[in-house]
């Protein structure tokens, strides 16, 4: 639907880098004001905000580690207070801490589950309630193909992402009909999460992808923005797998 984001405001978490940054820039290019959230890297957040403003867009910076419920509530309250009401939010923050079954210690389990799953619950709780009171809104969560296929080298990460798929269903039912909640499960995407791959590992990965390449952040971003919008007005509780055909 042309022009639907013009004059509206959205929150994008994890927008200082990678997929979230591409989502923030895509929303901005379509006329939305964007609350640009990042976890720690204030310079990267400012760079995204400055880039959006340089093209005539509206943007606000927000830095918060989302590993605690109060930080999630505080981010939503600040975003709503400074830029709201928010028409949509895309929750793109996340961390990977690799480690197989024998290696994952309790602190790593807790960190990965707190940042990748607990935060999603408390952000949705804070956001969807406000959106319902304001008359409507749309949330898009970011899970992973690992939610479906598991990950022997990161079982804690895969479990957190499976939890995000489950929260998508639960939230969609809880907040319907005023708020829609959907998710995207990316496969391999060209962000700093893939920066440590050796050429051999990269070739091996690409051999397993029918579309024969790693995805671009902008491709995932277009799907996230589309799911948030009115073209998907009759869809809620769904998770879109976007992995080049890998699974
Ligand atoms: N790239 C892939 O192949 C892939 C595949 C499947 C799913 N995903 C998922 O897609 C999402 C985005 O990943 P990406 O590849 O774009 O990663 P990325 O480039 O590393 O960006 C991650 C973002 O999350 C933020 N973040 C990290 N720790 C945080 C914390 N404790 N509190 C709040 N924010 C925090 C980062 O901010 P700071 O840097 O400022 O801390 C950054 O903005 C994640 O949920 C990831 O699990 C990615």
Short mmCIF file of C-alpha atoms and ligand atoms in Angstrom, two decimals:
data_model
loop_
_atom_site.label_atom_id
_atom_site.label_comp_id
_atom_site.label_asym_id
_atom_site.label_seq_id
_atom_site.Cartn_x
_atom_site.Cartn_y
_atom_site.Cartn_z
CA UNK A 1 0.00 0.00 0.00
CA UNK A 2 1.70 3.19 -1.22
CA UNK A 3 2.56 5.87 1.28
CA UNK A 4 1.15 4.07 4.31
CA UNK A 5 4.21 4.90 6.47
CA UNK A 6 4.25 8.59 5.61
CA UNK A 7 3.92 10.61 8.82
CA UNK A 8 3.78 7.53 11.06
CA UNK A 9 6.36 6.52 13.66
CA UNK A 10 7.96 3.14 14.34
CA UNK A 11 10.48 1.62 16.75
CA UNK A 12 13.26 -0.61 15.45
CA UNK A 13 15.38 -2.42 18.04
CA UNK A 14 18.87 -3.58 17.13
CA UNK A 15 18.97 -0.87 14.47
CA UNK A 16 22.58 0.15 15.04
CA UNK A 17 23.82 -2.70 12.83
CA UNK A 18 22.84 -5.42 10.39
CA UNK A 19 19.23 -6.35 9.72
CA UNK A 20 17.81 -3.79 12.16
CA UNK A 21 19.73 -0.96 10.51
CA UNK A 22 18.34 -1.99 7.12
CA UNK A 23 14.83 -2.12 8.60
CA UNK A 24 15.20 1.39 10.08
CA UNK A 25 16.45 2.75 6.75
CA UNK A 26 13.67 1.01 4.81
CA UNK A 27 10.96 2.42 7.09
CA UNK A 28 12.56 5.88 6.83
CA UNK A 29 12.75 5.68 3.03
CA UNK A 30 8.99 5.12 3.05
CA UNK A 31 8.30 8.20 5.15
CA UNK A 32 8.15 6.78 8.69
CA UNK A 33 9.83 8.49 11.62
CA UNK A 34 12.07 5.91 13.29
CA UNK A 35 13.20 5.39 16.87
CA UNK A 36 16.63 3.85 16.20
CA UNK A 37 17.57 1.55 19.06
CA UNK A 38 20.93 -0.12 19.66
CA UNK A 39 22.29 -2.08 22.60
CA UNK A 40 25.63 -0.42 23.30
CA UNK A 41 27.20 1.21 20.24
CA UNK A 42 26.10 4.84 20.55
CA UNK A 43 28.26 5.99 17.61
CA UNK A 44 26.59 3.44 15.32
CA UNK A 45 23.12 4.51 16.49
CA UNK A 46 23.99 8.17 15.82
CA UNK A 47 25.29 7.27 12.35
CA UNK A 48 21.94 5.70 11.45
CA UNK A 49 19.99 8.63 12.92
CA UNK A 50 22.20 11.14 11.06
CA UNK A 51 21.80 9.22 7.80
CA UNK A 52 18.01 9.26 8.09
CA UNK A 53 17.90 12.95 8.97
CA UNK A 54 20.25 13.75 6.06
CA UNK A 55 17.61 12.45 3.67
CA UNK A 56 14.92 14.63 5.28
CA UNK A 57 13.59 11.89 7.55
CA UNK A 58 12.68 11.91 11.26
CA UNK A 59 14.75 9.79 13.65
CA UNK A 60 15.38 9.48 17.38
CA UNK A 61 18.30 7.66 19.05
CA UNK A 62 17.76 5.16 21.87
CA UNK A 63 20.49 3.10 23.51
CA UNK A 64 19.59 0.31 25.95
CA UNK A 65 20.84 -3.14 26.88
CA UNK A 66 17.60 -5.13 26.73
CA UNK A 67 18.64 -8.06 28.91
CA UNK A 68 16.38 -6.88 31.75
CA UNK A 69 12.61 -6.39 31.84
CA UNK A 70 12.83 -2.88 33.30
CA UNK A 71 15.11 -1.78 30.45
CA UNK A 72 12.55 -3.08 27.93
CA UNK A 73 9.69 -1.24 29.64
CA UNK A 74 11.79 1.91 29.89
CA UNK A 75 12.71 1.84 26.18
CA UNK A 76 9.07 1.54 25.13
CA UNK A 77 7.99 4.28 27.54
CA UNK A 78 10.73 6.61 26.28
CA UNK A 79 10.02 5.86 22.62
CA UNK A 80 6.31 6.37 23.12
CA UNK A 81 6.86 9.56 25.13
CA UNK A 82 9.36 11.18 22.75
CA UNK A 83 8.11 9.97 19.37
CA UNK A 84 4.81 8.15 19.91
CA UNK A 85 2.23 6.98 19.30
CA UNK A 86 4.02 4.17 17.48
CA UNK A 87 2.29 2.50 14.55
CA UNK A 88 4.69 -0.46 14.38
CA UNK A 89 7.78 -1.98 15.89
CA UNK A 90 10.36 -4.41 14.53
CA UNK A 91 12.35 -6.27 17.18
CA UNK A 92 15.67 -6.95 15.45
CA UNK A 93 18.12 -7.03 18.37
CA UNK A 94 19.88 -10.26 19.21
CA UNK A 95 23.14 -11.96 20.13
CA UNK A 96 24.91 -15.17 19.25
CA UNK A 97 27.22 -16.84 21.78
CA UNK A 98 28.44 -20.01 20.09
CA UNK A 99 28.91 -23.09 22.20
CA UNK A 100 27.87 -26.73 21.86
CA UNK A 101 26.06 -28.84 24.45
CA UNK A 102 29.15 -29.53 26.61
CA UNK A 103 30.32 -25.90 26.56
CA UNK A 104 27.29 -23.78 27.47
CA UNK A 105 27.61 -22.52 31.04
CA UNK A 106 24.70 -21.10 33.02
CA UNK A 107 25.78 -17.47 32.56
CA UNK A 108 25.87 -17.84 28.78
CA UNK A 109 22.48 -19.63 28.77
CA UNK A 110 21.02 -16.80 30.88
CA UNK A 111 22.50 -14.05 28.71
CA UNK A 112 21.33 -15.56 25.41
CA UNK A 113 17.84 -16.30 26.72
CA UNK A 114 17.56 -12.86 28.36
CA UNK A 115 18.58 -10.85 25.30
CA UNK A 116 16.95 -13.02 22.62
CA UNK A 117 13.75 -14.18 24.35
CA UNK A 118 12.93 -12.52 27.68
CA UNK A 119 13.35 -9.06 26.13
CA UNK A 120 10.92 -9.94 23.34
CA UNK A 121 8.25 -10.92 25.86
CA UNK A 122 8.60 -7.69 27.85
CA UNK A 123 8.90 -5.43 24.79
CA UNK A 124 5.75 -6.95 23.28
CA UNK A 125 3.95 -6.68 26.61
CA UNK A 126 4.81 -2.97 26.90
CA UNK A 127 4.25 -2.17 23.23
CA UNK A 128 1.10 -4.13 22.41
CA UNK A 129 -0.82 -2.82 25.42
CA UNK A 130 -0.11 0.77 24.37
CA UNK A 131 -0.95 0.03 20.74
CA UNK A 132 -4.26 -1.52 21.74
CA UNK A 133 -5.17 1.54 23.79
CA UNK A 134 -4.16 3.76 20.84
CA UNK A 135 -6.44 1.82 18.49
CA UNK A 136 -4.03 -0.47 16.64
CA UNK A 137 -0.54 -1.38 15.58
CA UNK A 138 1.70 -4.05 14.16
CA UNK A 139 4.70 -5.91 15.58
CA UNK A 140 7.29 -7.94 13.71
CA UNK A 141 9.67 -10.16 15.68
CA UNK A 142 12.90 -11.66 14.38
CA UNK A 143 13.41 -15.37 15.02
CA UNK A 144 15.75 -17.61 12.97
CA UNK A 145 15.77 -20.70 10.82
CA UNK A 146 17.50 -22.25 13.85
CA UNK A 147 14.12 -22.23 15.59
CA UNK A 148 13.04 -24.92 13.13
CA UNK A 149 16.18 -26.92 12.48
CA UNK A 150 18.00 -26.57 15.83
CA UNK A 151 21.70 -25.76 16.11
CA UNK A 152 24.14 -28.28 17.59
CA UNK A 153 26.73 -25.50 17.93
CA UNK A 154 24.27 -23.06 19.58
CA UNK A 155 21.38 -25.00 21.17
CA UNK A 156 20.68 -22.14 23.60
CA UNK A 157 20.32 -19.67 20.69
CA UNK A 158 18.02 -22.06 18.78
CA UNK A 159 15.88 -22.56 21.90
CA UNK A 160 15.54 -18.80 22.38
CA UNK A 161 14.48 -18.35 18.76
CA UNK A 162 11.96 -21.19 19.00
CA UNK A 163 10.59 -19.27 21.97
CA UNK A 164 10.22 -16.18 19.78
CA UNK A 165 8.14 -18.19 17.28
CA UNK A 166 5.93 -19.32 20.16
CA UNK A 167 5.61 -15.78 21.54
CA UNK A 168 4.52 -14.64 18.06
CA UNK A 169 1.55 -17.02 18.22
CA UNK A 170 0.67 -16.22 21.80
CA UNK A 171 0.89 -12.45 21.37
CA UNK A 172 -1.08 -12.53 18.12
CA UNK A 173 -3.96 -14.25 19.90
CA UNK A 174 -3.71 -12.12 23.03
CA UNK A 175 -3.74 -8.75 21.26
CA UNK A 176 -6.04 -9.44 18.29
CA UNK A 177 -7.91 -7.87 16.65
CA UNK A 178 -6.27 -4.47 17.20
CA UNK A 179 -2.59 -5.49 17.12
CA UNK A 180 -1.05 -7.92 14.62
CA UNK A 181 2.09 -9.85 15.58
CA UNK A 182 4.17 -11.73 13.01
CA UNK A 183 7.80 -12.85 12.73
CA UNK A 184 10.52 -13.39 10.17
CA UNK A 185 12.95 -16.29 10.50
CA UNK A 186 16.04 -15.44 8.46
CA UNK A 187 18.56 -17.99 7.23
CA UNK A 188 22.16 -16.84 6.76
CA UNK A 189 22.28 -13.06 6.33
CA UNK A 190 25.35 -10.97 5.50
CA UNK A 191 25.91 -9.12 8.80
CA UNK A 192 28.70 -9.08 11.37
CA UNK A 193 27.27 -12.37 12.71
CA UNK A 194 28.87 -14.00 9.63
CA UNK A 195 32.06 -11.93 9.79
CA UNK A 196 34.12 -14.70 11.39
CA UNK A 197 33.47 -17.29 8.68
CA UNK A 198 36.48 -18.69 6.82
CA UNK A 199 36.23 -18.88 2.99
CA UNK A 200 35.80 -22.67 3.32
CA UNK A 201 32.97 -22.32 5.86
CA UNK A 202 31.30 -19.74 3.61
CA UNK A 203 31.51 -22.05 0.57
CA UNK A 204 30.13 -24.90 2.62
CA UNK A 205 27.18 -22.78 3.75
CA UNK A 206 26.42 -21.58 0.23
CA UNK A 207 26.47 -25.17 -1.07
CA UNK A 208 23.53 -25.87 1.27
CA UNK A 209 21.44 -22.93 0.02
CA UNK A 210 19.37 -23.57 -3.15
CA UNK A 211 19.48 -19.85 -4.04
CA UNK A 212 23.29 -20.19 -3.84
CA UNK A 213 24.13 -17.11 -1.77
CA UNK A 214 23.90 -15.59 1.69
CA UNK A 215 20.98 -13.16 2.04
CA UNK A 216 21.31 -9.38 2.22
CA UNK A 217 20.01 -7.38 5.22
CA UNK A 218 17.94 -5.21 2.84
CA UNK A 219 16.07 -8.30 1.60
CA UNK A 220 15.05 -9.32 5.11
CA UNK A 221 14.23 -5.68 5.89
CA UNK A 222 11.77 -5.44 2.98
CA UNK A 223 9.94 -8.51 4.28
CA UNK A 224 9.79 -7.14 7.82
CA UNK A 225 8.42 -3.79 6.65
CA UNK A 226 5.93 -5.54 4.37
CA UNK A 227 4.66 -7.79 7.19
CA UNK A 228 4.23 -4.72 9.39
CA UNK A 229 2.08 -3.06 6.75
CA UNK A 230 -1.46 -3.18 5.46
CA UNK A 231 -0.68 -5.55 2.56
CA UNK A 232 -0.61 -8.22 5.30
CA UNK A 233 -3.64 -6.91 7.20
CA UNK A 234 -5.25 -10.38 7.36
CA UNK A 235 -2.16 -12.16 8.70
CA UNK A 236 -1.21 -12.56 12.35
CA UNK A 237 0.70 -15.11 14.40
CA UNK A 238 2.76 -16.27 11.41
CA UNK A 239 6.49 -16.73 10.98
CA UNK A 240 7.95 -16.21 7.51
CA UNK A 241 10.99 -18.39 6.81
CA UNK A 242 13.37 -16.46 4.54
CA UNK A 243 16.43 -18.65 4.07
CA UNK A 244 17.10 -18.98 0.35
CA UNK A 245 15.34 -22.34 0.37
CA UNK A 246 17.80 -23.94 2.79
CA UNK A 247 15.23 -25.74 4.99
N1 LIG B 1 22.62 -12.48 10.44
C1 LIG B 1 22.07 -13.68 10.39
O1 LIG B 1 22.53 -14.57 9.67
C2 LIG B 1 20.82 -13.99 11.19
C3 LIG B 1 20.16 -15.19 10.92
C4 LIG B 1 19.01 -15.49 11.64
C5 LIG B 1 18.54 -14.62 12.60
N2 LIG B 1 19.23 -13.48 12.83
C6 LIG B 1 18.67 -12.60 13.86
O2 LIG B 1 18.46 -11.32 13.31
C7 LIG B 1 18.60 -10.32 14.33
C8 LIG B 1 19.61 -9.29 13.85
O3 LIG B 1 20.87 -9.92 13.66
P1 LIG B 1 22.03 -9.22 12.86
O4 LIG B 1 22.66 -10.26 12.03
O5 LIG B 1 21.55 -7.97 12.26
O6 LIG B 1 23.02 -8.91 14.08
P2 LIG B 1 23.99 -7.68 14.36
O7 LIG B 1 24.46 -7.05 13.09
O8 LIG B 1 24.99 -8.20 15.30
O9 LIG B 1 23.04 -6.62 15.12
C9 LIG B 1 22.52 -6.97 16.35
C10 LIG B 1 21.82 -5.77 16.96
O10 LIG B 1 21.34 -6.16 18.27
C11 LIG B 1 21.82 -5.21 19.23
N3 LIG B 1 22.10 -5.86 20.50
C12 LIG B 1 23.06 -6.77 20.79
N4 LIG B 1 23.04 -7.08 22.10
C13 LIG B 1 22.04 -6.34 22.66
C14 LIG B 1 21.53 -6.22 23.98
N5 LIG B 1 22.05 -6.90 25.02
N6 LIG B 1 20.50 -5.37 24.19
C15 LIG B 1 19.96 -4.67 23.17
N7 LIG B 1 20.41 -4.75 21.89
C16 LIG B 1 21.43 -5.57 21.65
C17 LIG B 1 23.09 -4.65 18.62
O11 LIG B 1 23.38 -3.38 19.20
P3 LIG B 1 24.89 -3.05 19.75
O12 LIG B 1 25.85 -3.54 18.74
O13 LIG B 1 24.85 -1.55 19.89
O14 LIG B 1 24.97 -3.77 21.07
C18 LIG B 1 22.72 -4.57 17.15
O15 LIG B 1 22.01 -3.39 16.90
C19 LIG B 1 19.02 -11.07 15.59
O16 LIG B 1 17.88 -11.34 16.37
C20 LIG B 1 19.60 -12.37 15.05
O17 LIG B 1 19.49 -13.41 15.99
C21 LIG B 1 20.35 -13.13 12.15
#
